[in-house]
PDB file of C-alpha atoms in Angstrom:
ATOM      1  CA  UNK Y   1      95.932 -39.888 152.983  1.00 88.00           C
ATOM      2  CA  UNK Y   2      94.221 -36.607 152.133  1.00 91.00           C
ATOM      3  CA  UNK Y   3      95.268 -35.273 148.707  1.00 95.00           C
ATOM      4  CA  UNK Y   4      92.807 -32.381 148.437  1.00 96.00           C
ATOM      5  CA  UNK Y   5      94.131 -28.886 147.914  1.00 97.00           C
ATOM      6  CA  UNK Y   6      92.056 -25.973 149.159  1.00 97.00           C
ATOM      7  CA  UNK Y   7      91.856 -22.800 147.057  1.00 97.00           C
ATOM      8  CA  UNK Y   8      92.889 -19.732 149.047  1.00 98.00           C
ATOM      9  CA  UNK Y   9      92.640 -17.224 146.214  1.00 98.00           C
ATOM     10  CA  UNK Y  10      92.064 -17.093 142.470  1.00 98.00           C
ATOM     11  CA  UNK Y  11      93.282 -14.440 140.051  1.00 98.00           C
ATOM     12  CA  UNK Y  12      92.087 -14.380 136.432  1.00 98.00           C
ATOM     13  CA  UNK Y  13      95.118 -13.574 134.258  1.00 98.00           C
ATOM     14  CA  UNK Y  14      93.494 -13.879 130.846  1.00 98.00           C
ATOM     15  CA  UNK Y  15      89.947 -14.157 129.512  1.00 97.00           C
ATOM     16  CA  UNK Y  16      89.937 -14.987 125.796  1.00 96.00           C
ATOM     17  CA  UNK Y  17      87.576 -16.356 123.180  1.00 92.00           C
ATOM     18  CA  UNK Y  18      88.734 -19.962 123.589  1.00 92.00           C
ATOM     19  CA  UNK Y  19      90.151 -20.165 127.080  1.00 96.00           C
ATOM     20  CA  UNK Y  20      90.725 -18.453 130.378  1.00 98.00           C
ATOM     21  CA  UNK Y  21      93.867 -18.577 132.480  1.00 98.00           C
ATOM     22  CA  UNK Y  22      93.623 -18.488 136.269  1.00 98.00           C
ATOM     23  CA  UNK Y  23      96.356 -18.353 138.888  1.00 98.00           C
ATOM     24  CA  UNK Y  24      95.253 -20.080 142.062  1.00 98.00           C
ATOM     25  CA  UNK Y  25      96.955 -20.018 145.411  1.00 98.00           C
ATOM     26  CA  UNK Y  26      96.233 -23.297 147.175  1.00 98.00           C
ATOM     27  CA  UNK Y  27      96.806 -24.784 150.579  1.00 97.00           C
ATOM     28  CA  UNK Y  28      98.492 -28.183 150.270  1.00 97.00           C
ATOM     29  CA  UNK Y  29      97.525 -31.147 152.460  1.00 96.00           C
ATOM     30  CA  UNK Y  30     100.593 -30.492 154.662  1.00 95.00           C
ATOM     31  CA  UNK Y  31      99.634 -26.803 155.158  1.00 95.00           C
ATOM     32  CA  UNK Y  32     102.162 -25.223 152.801  1.00 97.00           C
ATOM     33  CA  UNK Y  33     100.986 -22.980 149.959  1.00 98.00           C
ATOM     34  CA  UNK Y  34     101.560 -23.389 146.227  1.00 98.00           C
ATOM     35  CA  UNK Y  35     100.544 -21.719 142.967  1.00 98.00           C
ATOM     36  CA  UNK Y  36      98.508 -23.451 140.255  1.00 98.00           C
ATOM     37  CA  UNK Y  37      98.190 -22.087 136.708  1.00 98.00           C
ATOM     38  CA  UNK Y  38      94.910 -23.421 135.337  1.00 98.00           C
ATOM     39  CA  UNK Y  39      93.589 -23.201 131.798  1.00 98.00           C
ATOM     40  CA  UNK Y  40      89.776 -23.055 131.816  1.00 98.00           C
ATOM     41  CA  UNK Y  41      88.012 -24.353 128.705  1.00 97.00           C
ATOM     42  CA  UNK Y  42      84.305 -24.912 128.030  1.00 96.00           C
ATOM     43  CA  UNK Y  43      84.857 -28.387 126.585  1.00 98.00           C
ATOM     44  CA  UNK Y  44      85.046 -29.950 123.155  1.00 98.00           C
ATOM     45  CA  UNK Y  45      83.973 -32.901 121.060  1.00 98.00           C
ATOM     46  CA  UNK Y  46      85.769 -35.212 118.671  1.00 98.00           C
ATOM     47  CA  UNK Y  47      84.136 -37.465 116.109  1.00 98.00           C
ATOM     48  CA  UNK Y  48      85.233 -40.826 114.739  1.00 98.00           C
ATOM     49  CA  UNK Y  49      83.765 -40.806 111.238  1.00 97.00           C
ATOM     50  CA  UNK Y  50      84.304 -43.915 109.121  1.00 96.00           C
ATOM     51  CA  UNK Y  51      83.192 -44.028 105.480  1.00 95.00           C
ATOM     52  CA  UNK Y  52      81.413 -46.954 103.813  1.00 94.00           C
ATOM     53  CA  UNK Y  53      84.820 -47.765 102.224  1.00 95.00           C
ATOM     54  CA  UNK Y  54      86.224 -48.235 105.779  1.00 96.00           C
ATOM     55  CA  UNK Y  55      88.336 -45.074 105.690  1.00 97.00           C
ATOM     56  CA  UNK Y  56      88.600 -42.639 108.591  1.00 97.00           C
ATOM     57  CA  UNK Y  57      87.689 -39.013 107.903  1.00 97.00           C
ATOM     58  CA  UNK Y  58      90.455 -36.639 108.983  1.00 98.00           C
ATOM     59  CA  UNK Y  59      91.034 -32.916 108.711  1.00 97.00           C
ATOM     60  CA  UNK Y  60      94.375 -31.492 107.525  1.00 97.00           C
ATOM     61  CA  UNK Y  61      95.090 -28.090 109.035  1.00 96.00           C
ATOM     62  CA  UNK Y  62      97.829 -25.820 110.356  1.00 96.00           C
ATOM     63  CA  UNK Y  63      98.325 -25.873 114.139  1.00 96.00           C
ATOM     64  CA  UNK Y  64     100.098 -22.733 115.341  1.00 94.00           C
ATOM     65  CA  UNK Y  65     101.164 -24.112 118.770  1.00 95.00           C
ATOM     66  CA  UNK Y  66     103.020 -26.941 117.010  1.00 96.00           C
ATOM     67  CA  UNK Y  67     104.185 -24.903 114.032  1.00 96.00           C
ATOM     68  CA  UNK Y  68     103.095 -27.657 111.650  1.00 97.00           C
ATOM     69  CA  UNK Y  69     100.291 -29.183 109.649  1.00 97.00           C
ATOM     70  CA  UNK Y  70      98.408 -31.999 111.379  1.00 98.00           C
ATOM     71  CA  UNK Y  71      95.784 -34.573 110.465  1.00 98.00           C
ATOM     72  CA  UNK Y  72      93.064 -34.803 113.115  1.00 98.00           C
ATOM     73  CA  UNK Y  73      89.595 -36.216 113.589  1.00 98.00           C
ATOM     74  CA  UNK Y  74      86.794 -33.663 113.162  1.00 98.00           C
ATOM     75  CA  UNK Y  75      86.483 -31.754 116.417  1.00 97.00           C
ATOM     76  CA  UNK Y  76      85.501 -28.458 117.947  1.00 96.00           C
ATOM     77  CA  UNK Y  77      84.637 -26.562 121.074  1.00 96.00           C
ATOM     78  CA  UNK Y  78      81.244 -26.624 122.706  1.00 97.00           C
ATOM     79  CA  UNK Y  79      79.560 -23.264 122.262  1.00 96.00           C
ATOM     80  CA  UNK Y  80      77.563 -21.666 125.097  1.00 94.00           C
ATOM     81  CA  UNK Y  81      74.074 -23.172 125.222  1.00 96.00           C
ATOM     82  CA  UNK Y  82      75.058 -26.266 123.216  1.00 97.00           C
ATOM     83  CA  UNK Y  83      75.114 -29.829 124.457  1.00 98.00           C
ATOM     84  CA  UNK Y  84      78.075 -31.995 123.465  1.00 98.00           C
ATOM     85  CA  UNK Y  85      75.867 -33.979 121.048  1.00 97.00           C
ATOM     86  CA  UNK Y  86      74.652 -30.764 119.363  1.00 98.00           C
ATOM     87  CA  UNK Y  87      78.272 -29.683 118.976  1.00 98.00           C
ATOM     88  CA  UNK Y  88      79.151 -33.043 117.418  1.00 98.00           C
ATOM     89  CA  UNK Y  89      76.364 -32.686 114.824  1.00 96.00           C
ATOM     90  CA  UNK Y  90      77.449 -29.116 114.007  1.00 96.00           C
ATOM     91  CA  UNK Y  91      81.175 -29.852 113.799  1.00 95.00           C
ATOM     92  CA  UNK Y  92      80.658 -32.954 111.649  1.00 96.00           C
ATOM     93  CA  UNK Y  93      78.647 -30.810 109.214  1.00 94.00           C
ATOM     94  CA  UNK Y  94      80.978 -27.775 109.261  1.00 92.00           C
ATOM     95  CA  UNK Y  95      84.269 -29.629 108.959  1.00 92.00           C
ATOM     96  CA  UNK Y  96      83.418 -32.678 106.853  1.00 93.00           C
ATOM     97  CA  UNK Y  97      80.134 -31.894 105.078  1.00 92.00           C
ATOM     98  CA  UNK Y  98      78.762 -35.195 106.443  1.00 95.00           C
ATOM     99  CA  UNK Y  99      75.904 -36.063 108.714  1.00 94.00           C
ATOM    100  CA  UNK Y 100      75.286 -39.335 110.531  1.00 96.00           C
ATOM    101  CA  UNK Y 101      72.173 -41.405 111.172  1.00 95.00           C
ATOM    102  CA  UNK Y 102      73.339 -41.597 114.770  1.00 96.00           C
ATOM    103  CA  UNK Y 103      76.096 -40.212 116.968  1.00 97.00           C
ATOM    104  CA  UNK Y 104      77.134 -42.606 119.728  1.00 97.00           C
ATOM    105  CA  UNK Y 105      78.993 -41.199 122.726  1.00 98.00           C
ATOM    106  CA  UNK Y 106      81.962 -43.535 123.230  1.00 97.00           C
ATOM    107  CA  UNK Y 107      83.809 -41.881 126.091  1.00 97.00           C
ATOM    108  CA  UNK Y 108      84.556 -38.643 127.925  1.00 97.00           C
ATOM    109  CA  UNK Y 109      88.015 -37.616 129.097  1.00 97.00           C
ATOM    110  CA  UNK Y 110      90.071 -34.672 130.336  1.00 97.00           C
ATOM    111  CA  UNK Y 111      92.672 -33.646 127.786  1.00 96.00           C
ATOM    112  CA  UNK Y 112      95.421 -32.521 130.161  1.00 96.00           C
ATOM    113  CA  UNK Y 113      94.338 -32.467 133.824  1.00 96.00           C
ATOM    114  CA  UNK Y 114      97.722 -31.298 135.085  1.00 96.00           C
ATOM    115  CA  UNK Y 115      96.962 -27.734 133.943  1.00 97.00           C
ATOM    116  CA  UNK Y 116      93.573 -27.640 132.156  1.00 97.00           C
ATOM    117  CA  UNK Y 117      89.940 -28.468 132.925  1.00 98.00           C
ATOM    118  CA  UNK Y 118      88.985 -29.144 129.274  1.00 97.00           C
ATOM    119  CA  UNK Y 119      86.670 -32.142 128.986  1.00 98.00           C
ATOM    120  CA  UNK Y 120      86.341 -33.848 125.620  1.00 98.00           C
ATOM    121  CA  UNK Y 121      83.470 -36.024 124.433  1.00 98.00           C
ATOM    122  CA  UNK Y 122      84.364 -38.614 121.791  1.00 98.00           C
ATOM    123  CA  UNK Y 123      81.564 -39.696 119.443  1.00 98.00           C
ATOM    124  CA  UNK Y 124      81.235 -42.330 116.742  1.00 98.00           C
ATOM    125  CA  UNK Y 125      79.324 -41.154 113.656  1.00 97.00           C
ATOM    126  CA  UNK Y 126      77.223 -44.064 112.390  1.00 94.00           C
ATOM    127  CA  UNK Y 127      76.245 -44.274 108.695  1.00 95.00           C
ATOM    128  CA  UNK Y 128      77.704 -41.159 107.096  1.00 95.00           C
ATOM    129  CA  UNK Y 129      75.945 -39.286 104.280  1.00 93.00           C
ATOM    130  CA  UNK Y 130      76.698 -36.004 102.534  1.00 90.00           C
ATOM    131  CA  UNK Y 131      74.754 -33.106 104.026  1.00 86.00           C
ATOM    132  CA  UNK Y 132      72.085 -31.221 102.122  1.00 75.00           C
ATOM    133  CA  UNK Y 133      72.339 -28.055 104.232  1.00 69.00           C
ATOM    134  CA  UNK Y 134      75.980 -27.144 104.713  1.00 62.00           C
ATOM    135  CA  UNK Y 135      76.946 -24.927 107.620  1.00 59.00           C
ATOM    136  CA  UNK Y 136      79.656 -22.340 107.074  1.00 61.00           C
ATOM    137  CA  UNK Y 137      83.142 -23.105 108.349  1.00 60.00           C
ATOM    138  CA  UNK Y 138      84.699 -20.731 110.846  1.00 61.00           C
ATOM    139  CA  UNK Y 139      86.213 -17.673 109.107  1.00 66.00           C
ATOM    140  CA  UNK Y 140      89.715 -18.462 110.341  1.00 71.00           C
ATOM    141  CA  UNK Y 141      89.736 -22.184 109.474  1.00 71.00           C
ATOM    142  CA  UNK Y 142      91.556 -23.496 106.427  1.00 83.00           C
ATOM    143  CA  UNK Y 143      90.787 -27.199 106.278  1.00 90.00           C
ATOM    144  CA  UNK Y 144      91.292 -30.060 103.853  1.00 93.00           C
ATOM    145  CA  UNK Y 145      89.192 -33.190 104.209  1.00 95.00           C
ATOM    146  CA  UNK Y 146      91.006 -36.501 103.800  1.00 96.00           C
ATOM    147  CA  UNK Y 147      89.818 -40.095 103.963  1.00 97.00           C
ATOM    148  CA  UNK Y 148      92.575 -42.550 104.883  1.00 98.00           C
ATOM    149  CA  UNK Y 149      92.904 -46.313 105.169  1.00 97.00           C
ATOM    150  CA  UNK Y 150      94.404 -47.795 108.318  1.00 96.00           C
ATOM    151  CA  UNK Y 151      97.728 -48.344 106.506  1.00 96.00           C
ATOM    152  CA  UNK Y 152      97.762 -44.688 105.387  1.00 98.00           C
ATOM    153  CA  UNK Y 153      96.936 -43.579 108.943  1.00 98.00           C
ATOM    154  CA  UNK Y 154      99.839 -45.604 110.336  1.00 97.00           C
ATOM    155  CA  UNK Y 155     102.189 -43.966 107.816  1.00 98.00           C
ATOM    156  CA  UNK Y 156     100.968 -40.510 108.888  1.00 98.00           C
ATOM    157  CA  UNK Y 157     101.512 -41.404 112.557  1.00 98.00           C
ATOM    158  CA  UNK Y 158     105.072 -42.478 111.718  1.00 98.00           C
ATOM    159  CA  UNK Y 159     105.588 -39.215 109.800  1.00 98.00           C
ATOM    160  CA  UNK Y 160     104.380 -37.179 112.796  1.00 98.00           C
ATOM    161  CA  UNK Y 161     101.415 -35.644 110.979  1.00 98.00           C
ATOM    162  CA  UNK Y 162      98.916 -37.500 113.184  1.00 98.00           C
ATOM    163  CA  UNK Y 163     100.181 -36.546 116.621  1.00 98.00           C
ATOM    164  CA  UNK Y 164      97.388 -35.337 118.903  1.00 97.00           C
ATOM    165  CA  UNK Y 165      95.922 -37.447 121.707  1.00 96.00           C
ATOM    166  CA  UNK Y 166      92.263 -37.352 120.662  1.00 97.00           C
ATOM    167  CA  UNK Y 167      93.073 -38.558 117.148  1.00 98.00           C
ATOM    168  CA  UNK Y 168      95.448 -41.266 118.363  1.00 98.00           C
ATOM    169  CA  UNK Y 169      92.754 -42.437 120.802  1.00 97.00           C
ATOM    170  CA  UNK Y 170      90.157 -42.408 118.029  1.00 97.00           C
ATOM    171  CA  UNK Y 171      92.429 -44.512 115.807  1.00 98.00           C
ATOM    172  CA  UNK Y 172      92.941 -47.076 118.571  1.00 97.00           C
ATOM    173  CA  UNK Y 173      89.163 -47.293 119.027  1.00 97.00           C
ATOM    174  CA  UNK Y 174      88.691 -47.634 115.244  1.00 96.00           C
ATOM    175  CA  UNK Y 175      91.218 -50.473 115.179  1.00 95.00           C
ATOM    176  CA  UNK Y 176      89.354 -52.214 118.009  1.00 94.00           C
ATOM    177  CA  UNK Y 177      86.066 -51.868 116.063  1.00 90.00           C
ATOM    178  CA  UNK Y 178      87.475 -53.833 113.089  1.00 84.00           C
TER     179      UNK Y 178
END
């Protein structure tokens, strides 16, 4: 069976600093037409950073779409001209004040393919050390660094503070590494 939809037209509804929103009219495999609202995003990275004390490095911050504080792995969007690995180095420095001897790409995935094209690259930071040259955090970021044990992480999952897919995936990978 043919599942491919053919784009008939595309209208850009919004072009912002983080994302774009397009409205596509598509032709379905059976010939009917439908509308698709698509969020366009340049991609992002997430980093699994484990300390020498076997604690995961997480960032506490306010998330406006959820209306709550969350705990998440260090992460950030890929800037124009950057590779995913360059973004991982930068974000690890900016958000955690750590650097790694090596960043290993573990996997790539689409965050929500039903409506967005955002691709995320998940890295493992090997052998963390404090950075000598600290990059400035984004002006609008208010972050608190936390290092949690697996038991503390599980309590935060139960409390709903750890609730995003990339962080939950990172925790499952961390558990498998033990």
